[in-house]
Amino acid sequence: MHSNSRNSVDTTQDQQTDPTAKKVKFSIGQVAKITGSTVPTVRYYDEIGLLSPAEITSGGHRLYTAAEIWRLKLILTLRYLNFGIDEIQKMISGDIPVDTAIDWQMEALDNQMRTLASMKSILEQTKQSKGGTDSLRFMYELVESISANTLAREKFILEKMFLSVFPEQFPVEWREIFLLGVKVSTLLDGKLSAAQTAALDELEEMFNDSQIVRELKKDFLSYLEVVQLPRISVEMWSAKMMKNHKQLLKLAEQHATPDSPFVQANVQEYVSLFADVDEPPVSESFFRRFAEKMLSMQSENLERFRRISFILYPSLQSYMKTNELFYQALVWKLQQLDKE
């Protein structure tokens, strides 16, 4: 969290220092008119938790003060600059430093400028072609070529990542699974956001740094010395992994503690996915070696890789909610083993 950072957004500004401004309340219609927005937009921002009213009357009417109006103006400004709703929420809450979000957006604008330049080039080349149906076919082929180049870049970065970190003898079909827990080919789909574009660039930068690659490879090789390559298919193993994750996520949302029998059973099941056993529990020696290795793999670059992965693949965000509980459960179990 960066809520105390100088880069977090202060949405109160001078309005909240004026006690008289706090007392004046405006209806949702007045707020929409003042900001040049619309009532449905203001209501939508309330529904998603981005802009809550200062008060809701007994009749269900939303009332806003100058502070909420300023916050709405800020939101509208950020939307004008093409920031996404998720990015705005994280900027305002301080979860993303403002300068980082700006860097992401500038990178996105650079990409848009390159895209516009490509579009202009396509139109110019098409105009110079023979005309008629041939021109339309020519335009189509140019667009397909540009799209293919973009996909090729994404694929190249991911393939380079897998080739850099994994030893040659490690089966290709297991590489994505072991890095992210799911197949990345099913995740990186559609148009990239500003944050994802910046994350992809950062990932490329990471795997162009030989020192970082050596560190990650060393960590991963030592990890492979502990775990066992599953004897089941990738699909079956992935399904078991996802089921285990959903169970732990539910426990985390229920505020289960690390010593909970349900949490510990979940952790045992997770560890068994990496052991040469059909059912949990695993042997004490394997659990200890696995847990100690997992807890030791907290390097700055590995955390950086995880952060990039969560940005690139939003569907992995839920893993962040379970990580803390999982590691706390590992520590608790190791402590119990030490007492025995």
Short mmCIF file of C-alpha atoms in Angstrom, two decimals:
data_model
loop_
_atom_site.label_atom_id
_atom_site.label_comp_id
_atom_site.label_asym_id
_atom_site.label_seq_id
_atom_site.Cartn_x
_atom_site.Cartn_y
_atom_site.Cartn_z
CA MET A 1 0.00 0.00 0.00
CA HIS A 2 1.14 3.54 -0.70
CA SER A 3 -1.58 5.45 1.14
CA ASN A 4 1.01 7.48 3.07
CA SER A 5 3.14 8.19 0.02
CA ARG A 6 3.58 11.68 -1.32
CA ASN A 7 2.40 10.23 -4.63
CA SER A 8 -1.05 9.27 -3.34
CA VAL A 9 -3.92 11.48 -4.44
CA ASP A 10 -5.36 13.95 -1.92
CA THR A 11 -8.97 14.34 -3.01
CA THR A 12 -9.95 16.73 -0.26
CA GLN A 13 -7.79 19.70 -1.24
CA ASP A 14 -8.70 23.14 0.12
CA GLN A 15 -12.44 22.52 0.16
CA GLN A 16 -12.28 20.46 3.33
CA THR A 17 -10.26 23.12 5.15
CA ASP A 18 -13.22 25.49 4.80
CA PRO A 19 -15.83 24.59 7.45
CA THR A 20 -18.56 26.45 5.61
CA ALA A 21 -17.96 24.37 2.45
CA LYS A 22 -18.59 21.19 4.40
CA LYS A 23 -22.08 22.33 5.41
CA VAL A 24 -23.32 23.04 1.89
CA LYS A 25 -24.83 19.96 0.26
CA PHE A 26 -25.82 19.45 -3.34
CA SER A 27 -28.24 17.03 -4.99
CA ILE A 28 -27.01 14.54 -7.55
CA GLY A 29 -28.59 16.62 -10.31
CA GLN A 30 -26.78 19.75 -9.14
CA VAL A 31 -23.48 17.86 -8.94
CA ALA A 32 -23.91 16.56 -12.48
CA LYS A 33 -24.62 20.09 -13.74
CA ILE A 34 -21.70 21.65 -11.84
CA THR A 35 -19.21 19.10 -13.19
CA GLY A 36 -20.62 18.82 -16.70
CA SER A 37 -21.37 15.16 -16.08
CA THR A 38 -24.65 13.22 -16.03
CA VAL A 39 -26.78 11.81 -13.22
CA PRO A 40 -26.32 8.18 -14.42
CA THR A 41 -22.54 8.66 -14.42
CA VAL A 42 -22.48 10.05 -10.87
CA ARG A 43 -24.79 7.26 -9.72
CA TYR A 44 -22.58 4.67 -11.41
CA TYR A 45 -19.46 5.95 -9.64
CA ASP A 46 -21.32 5.56 -6.35
CA GLU A 47 -22.39 2.00 -7.19
CA ILE A 48 -18.81 0.91 -7.90
CA GLY A 49 -17.46 2.63 -4.79
CA LEU A 50 -15.49 5.31 -6.60
CA LEU A 51 -17.50 8.31 -5.39
CA SER A 52 -19.75 7.92 -2.36
CA PRO A 53 -22.16 10.73 -1.40
CA ALA A 54 -21.60 12.59 1.86
CA GLU A 55 -25.12 11.69 2.93
CA ILE A 56 -28.14 9.68 1.83
CA THR A 57 -31.44 11.08 3.08
CA SER A 58 -34.25 8.99 4.57
CA GLY A 59 -35.93 9.31 1.19
CA GLY A 60 -32.92 7.76 -0.54
CA HIS A 61 -31.59 10.97 -2.12
CA ARG A 62 -27.81 11.35 -2.49
CA LEU A 63 -26.26 14.56 -1.17
CA TYR A 64 -22.73 15.76 -1.93
CA THR A 65 -20.38 18.39 -0.49
CA ALA A 66 -17.62 20.39 -2.16
CA ALA A 67 -15.16 17.62 -1.30
CA GLU A 68 -17.09 15.02 -3.33
CA ILE A 69 -17.50 17.49 -6.19
CA TRP A 70 -13.75 18.04 -6.31
CA ARG A 71 -13.19 14.27 -6.26
CA LEU A 72 -15.67 13.86 -9.14
CA LYS A 73 -13.85 16.54 -11.16
CA LEU A 74 -10.61 14.64 -10.57
CA ILE A 75 -12.20 11.37 -11.70
CA LEU A 76 -13.60 13.00 -14.84
CA THR A 77 -10.18 14.52 -15.60
CA LEU A 78 -8.50 11.13 -15.27
CA ARG A 79 -11.17 9.53 -17.45
CA TYR A 80 -10.55 12.24 -20.06
CA LEU A 81 -6.87 11.25 -19.97
CA ASN A 82 -8.01 7.68 -20.70
CA PHE A 83 -7.21 6.16 -17.30
CA GLY A 84 -9.24 3.04 -16.56
CA ILE A 85 -11.69 2.80 -13.64
CA ASP A 86 -9.49 0.26 -11.83
CA GLU A 87 -6.43 2.48 -12.24
CA ILE A 88 -8.32 5.52 -10.93
CA GLN A 89 -9.53 3.60 -7.87
CA LYS A 90 -5.98 2.49 -7.09
CA MET A 91 -4.54 5.97 -7.67
CA ILE A 92 -7.06 7.67 -5.39
CA SER A 93 -6.64 5.04 -2.66
CA GLY A 94 -2.85 5.24 -2.97
CA ASP A 95 -2.42 1.61 -4.06
CA ILE A 96 -0.68 2.87 -7.22
CA PRO A 97 1.68 5.87 -6.92
CA VAL A 98 0.54 8.69 -9.19
CA ASP A 99 3.86 8.92 -11.02
CA THR A 100 3.71 5.19 -11.80
CA ALA A 101 0.20 5.51 -13.23
CA ILE A 102 1.35 8.49 -15.29
CA ASP A 103 4.26 6.47 -16.66
CA TRP A 104 1.82 3.73 -17.66
CA GLN A 105 -0.45 6.20 -19.40
CA MET A 106 2.41 7.92 -21.21
CA GLU A 107 3.56 4.52 -22.47
CA ALA A 108 0.02 3.81 -23.64
CA LEU A 109 -0.11 7.16 -25.44
CA ASP A 110 3.22 6.39 -27.11
CA ASN A 111 1.71 3.11 -28.33
CA GLN A 112 -1.41 4.90 -29.52
CA MET A 113 0.74 7.39 -31.42
CA ARG A 114 2.61 4.53 -33.06
CA THR A 115 -0.72 2.88 -33.88
CA LEU A 116 -2.07 6.10 -35.41
CA ALA A 117 1.11 6.46 -37.44
CA SER A 118 0.64 2.88 -38.67
CA MET A 119 -3.00 3.58 -39.54
CA LYS A 120 -2.00 6.66 -41.50
CA SER A 121 0.66 4.66 -43.32
CA ILE A 122 -1.90 1.97 -44.19
CA LEU A 123 -4.28 4.57 -45.61
CA GLU A 124 -1.51 6.26 -47.60
CA GLN A 125 -0.28 2.95 -49.03
CA THR A 126 -3.83 1.89 -49.84
CA LYS A 127 -4.49 5.19 -51.61
CA GLN A 128 -1.44 4.61 -53.78
CA SER A 129 -2.62 1.13 -54.78
CA LYS A 130 -4.75 0.38 -57.85
CA GLY A 131 -8.15 1.11 -56.28
CA GLY A 132 -11.44 -0.73 -55.99
CA THR A 133 -11.58 -4.22 -54.48
CA ASP A 134 -7.81 -4.65 -54.78
CA SER A 135 -7.28 -1.61 -52.56
CA LEU A 136 -9.58 -2.99 -49.88
CA ARG A 137 -7.76 -6.34 -49.99
CA PHE A 138 -4.44 -4.54 -49.76
CA MET A 139 -5.70 -2.58 -46.73
CA TYR A 140 -6.87 -5.78 -45.05
CA GLU A 141 -3.49 -7.46 -45.56
CA LEU A 142 -1.66 -4.48 -44.08
CA VAL A 143 -3.86 -4.47 -40.97
CA GLU A 144 -3.41 -8.23 -40.55
CA SER A 145 0.33 -7.78 -40.78
CA ILE A 146 0.40 -5.14 -38.01
CA SER A 147 -1.85 -7.24 -35.74
CA ALA A 148 0.36 -10.27 -36.31
CA ASN A 149 3.43 -8.24 -35.36
CA THR A 150 1.84 -7.19 -32.05
CA LEU A 151 0.90 -10.76 -31.16
CA ALA A 152 4.33 -11.96 -32.24
CA ARG A 153 5.97 -9.50 -29.82
CA GLU A 154 3.86 -10.74 -26.90
CA LYS A 155 4.59 -14.35 -27.81
CA PHE A 156 8.30 -13.63 -28.21
CA ILE A 157 8.57 -12.08 -24.74
CA LEU A 158 6.77 -14.99 -23.09
CA GLU A 159 8.80 -17.60 -24.98
CA LYS A 160 12.01 -15.81 -24.08
CA MET A 161 10.94 -15.87 -20.44
CA PHE A 162 10.34 -19.61 -20.48
CA LEU A 163 13.57 -20.37 -22.33
CA SER A 164 15.59 -18.18 -19.97
CA VAL A 165 14.37 -19.61 -16.68
CA PHE A 166 13.71 -23.29 -17.33
CA PRO A 167 16.34 -25.97 -17.99
CA GLU A 168 16.07 -27.61 -21.41
CA GLN A 169 15.01 -30.97 -19.96
CA PHE A 170 11.96 -29.44 -18.30
CA PRO A 171 8.85 -30.26 -20.43
CA VAL A 172 7.52 -27.22 -22.31
CA GLU A 173 3.89 -27.97 -21.47
CA TRP A 174 4.61 -27.55 -17.74
CA ARG A 175 6.50 -24.27 -17.90
CA GLU A 176 3.56 -21.86 -17.92
CA ILE A 177 1.83 -23.84 -15.19
CA PHE A 178 4.79 -23.77 -12.84
CA LEU A 179 5.38 -20.06 -13.28
CA LEU A 180 1.85 -18.71 -12.99
CA GLY A 181 -0.37 -21.57 -11.94
CA VAL A 182 -2.41 -21.31 -15.14
CA LYS A 183 -1.70 -21.32 -18.86
CA VAL A 184 -0.80 -17.78 -19.91
CA SER A 185 -2.04 -18.40 -23.45
CA THR A 186 -5.59 -18.34 -22.06
CA LEU A 187 -5.01 -15.10 -20.17
CA LEU A 188 -3.24 -12.63 -22.44
CA ASP A 189 -6.18 -11.98 -24.71
CA GLY A 190 -7.64 -8.89 -26.30
CA LYS A 191 -6.51 -5.26 -26.17
CA LEU A 192 -3.92 -4.43 -23.52
CA SER A 193 -4.60 -1.62 -21.06
CA ALA A 194 -2.05 1.10 -20.32
CA ALA A 195 -0.91 -0.77 -17.22
CA GLN A 196 -0.62 -4.07 -19.11
CA THR A 197 1.36 -2.46 -21.92
CA ALA A 198 3.81 -1.00 -19.41
CA ALA A 199 3.97 -4.36 -17.59
CA LEU A 200 4.77 -6.20 -20.82
CA ASP A 201 7.57 -3.72 -21.51
CA GLU A 202 8.90 -4.18 -17.96
CA LEU A 203 8.78 -7.96 -18.38
CA GLU A 204 10.80 -7.66 -21.59
CA GLU A 205 13.29 -5.42 -19.79
CA MET A 206 13.65 -7.97 -17.00
CA PHE A 207 14.45 -10.83 -19.33
CA ASN A 208 16.91 -8.72 -21.27
CA ASP A 209 18.93 -8.31 -18.06
CA SER A 210 21.30 -11.27 -17.82
CA GLN A 211 21.89 -10.77 -14.08
CA ILE A 212 18.15 -10.94 -13.33
CA VAL A 213 17.79 -14.02 -15.52
CA ARG A 214 20.65 -15.76 -13.69
CA GLU A 215 19.06 -14.98 -10.32
CA LEU A 216 15.62 -16.23 -11.38
CA LYS A 217 17.08 -19.33 -12.98
CA LYS A 218 19.07 -20.13 -9.84
CA ASP A 219 15.95 -19.76 -7.70
CA PHE A 220 13.90 -21.88 -10.04
CA LEU A 221 16.51 -24.64 -10.36
CA SER A 222 16.80 -24.90 -6.59
CA TYR A 223 12.99 -25.03 -6.45
CA LEU A 224 12.92 -27.88 -8.97
CA GLU A 225 15.34 -29.81 -6.78
CA VAL A 226 12.61 -29.92 -4.13
CA VAL A 227 9.40 -30.48 -6.10
CA GLN A 228 8.43 -33.51 -8.14
CA LEU A 229 7.11 -33.20 -11.68
CA PRO A 230 3.49 -34.39 -11.49
CA ARG A 231 2.68 -37.78 -12.98
CA ILE A 232 -0.74 -36.59 -14.16
CA SER A 233 -1.65 -34.48 -17.19
CA VAL A 234 -1.20 -30.71 -17.27
CA GLU A 235 -4.96 -30.23 -17.52
CA MET A 236 -5.75 -32.42 -14.50
CA TRP A 237 -3.00 -30.85 -12.41
CA SER A 238 -4.17 -27.35 -13.36
CA ALA A 239 -7.77 -28.22 -12.41
CA LYS A 240 -6.62 -29.46 -8.99
CA MET A 241 -4.53 -26.30 -8.52
CA MET A 242 -7.49 -24.07 -9.35
CA LYS A 243 -9.81 -25.98 -7.00
CA ASN A 244 -7.27 -25.68 -4.19
CA HIS A 245 -6.90 -21.95 -4.81
CA LYS A 246 -10.66 -21.34 -4.76
CA GLN A 247 -10.96 -23.17 -1.45
CA LEU A 248 -8.17 -21.08 0.11
CA LEU A 249 -9.66 -17.88 -1.30
CA LYS A 250 -12.99 -18.70 0.34
CA LEU A 251 -11.23 -19.35 3.63
CA ALA A 252 -9.35 -16.04 3.34
CA GLU A 253 -12.60 -14.18 2.72
CA GLN A 254 -14.02 -15.84 5.84
CA HIS A 255 -11.00 -14.53 7.81
CA ALA A 256 -9.78 -18.02 8.66
CA THR A 257 -6.59 -18.14 10.72
CA PRO A 258 -3.34 -19.88 9.68
CA ASP A 259 -3.77 -22.55 12.35
CA SER A 260 -7.31 -23.39 11.21
CA PRO A 261 -7.64 -27.13 10.45
CA PHE A 262 -9.31 -26.19 7.15
CA VAL A 263 -6.43 -23.88 6.14
CA GLN A 264 -3.84 -26.47 7.15
CA ALA A 265 -5.68 -29.18 5.19
CA ASN A 266 -5.72 -26.88 2.16
CA VAL A 267 -1.98 -26.23 2.47
CA GLN A 268 -1.29 -29.98 2.76
CA GLU A 269 -3.34 -30.55 -0.39
CA TYR A 270 -1.43 -27.80 -2.20
CA VAL A 271 1.97 -29.20 -1.19
CA SER A 272 0.89 -32.67 -2.31
CA LEU A 273 0.45 -31.29 -5.85
CA PHE A 274 4.24 -30.92 -5.95
CA ALA A 275 5.06 -34.23 -4.28
CA ASP A 276 5.23 -37.74 -5.67
CA VAL A 277 2.12 -38.85 -3.78
CA ASP A 278 -1.45 -39.49 -4.86
CA GLU A 279 -3.16 -38.02 -1.79
CA PRO A 280 -2.17 -35.77 1.15
CA PRO A 281 -0.63 -35.65 3.64
CA VAL A 282 2.93 -35.59 2.38
CA SER A 283 5.88 -36.75 4.44
CA GLU A 284 7.15 -34.39 7.13
CA SER A 285 10.57 -34.16 5.48
CA PHE A 286 9.10 -33.18 2.11
CA PHE A 287 6.75 -30.63 3.68
CA ARG A 288 9.64 -29.03 5.54
CA ARG A 289 11.88 -28.83 2.46
CA PHE A 290 9.02 -27.47 0.31
CA ALA A 291 7.89 -24.91 2.90
CA GLU A 292 11.42 -23.66 3.58
CA LYS A 293 12.06 -23.29 -0.14
CA MET A 294 8.79 -21.40 -0.71
CA LEU A 295 9.53 -19.04 2.18
CA SER A 296 13.08 -18.43 0.96
CA MET A 297 11.95 -17.50 -2.54
CA GLN A 298 11.10 -13.89 -1.71
CA SER A 299 13.75 -12.05 -3.73
CA GLU A 300 13.10 -8.55 -5.03
CA ASN A 301 13.16 -9.67 -8.66
CA LEU A 302 10.82 -12.59 -8.04
CA GLU A 303 8.37 -10.26 -6.33
CA ARG A 304 8.76 -7.90 -9.28
CA PHE A 305 7.90 -10.76 -11.65
CA ARG A 306 4.83 -11.64 -9.60
CA ARG A 307 3.67 -8.01 -9.57
CA ILE A 308 4.05 -7.80 -13.35
CA SER A 309 2.16 -11.08 -13.76
CA PHE A 310 -0.77 -9.83 -11.69
CA ILE A 311 -0.98 -6.70 -13.86
CA LEU A 312 -0.72 -8.62 -17.13
CA TYR A 313 -3.25 -11.24 -16.10
CA PRO A 314 -6.06 -9.65 -14.02
CA SER A 315 -7.62 -13.07 -13.40
CA LEU A 316 -4.61 -13.83 -11.18
CA GLN A 317 -5.44 -10.95 -8.82
CA SER A 318 -7.28 -13.29 -6.47
CA TYR A 319 -3.97 -15.08 -5.83
CA MET A 320 -2.78 -11.97 -4.03
CA LYS A 321 -5.59 -12.35 -1.49
CA THR A 322 -4.53 -15.89 -0.62
CA ASN A 323 -0.74 -15.42 -0.58
CA GLU A 324 -0.51 -13.92 2.91
CA LEU A 325 -2.70 -16.61 4.48
CA PHE A 326 -0.82 -19.35 2.65
CA TYR A 327 2.62 -18.20 3.79
CA GLN A 328 1.40 -17.63 7.35
CA ALA A 329 0.05 -21.19 7.35
CA LEU A 330 3.41 -22.54 6.16
CA VAL A 331 5.22 -20.68 8.95
CA TRP A 332 2.75 -21.93 11.59
CA LYS A 333 3.12 -25.54 10.45
CA LEU A 334 6.93 -25.33 10.47
CA GLN A 335 6.80 -23.96 14.01
CA GLN A 336 4.67 -26.91 15.08
CA LEU A 337 7.10 -29.35 13.47
CA ASP A 338 9.98 -27.70 15.34
CA LYS A 339 8.16 -28.21 18.64
CA GLU A 340 7.65 -31.92 18.05
#
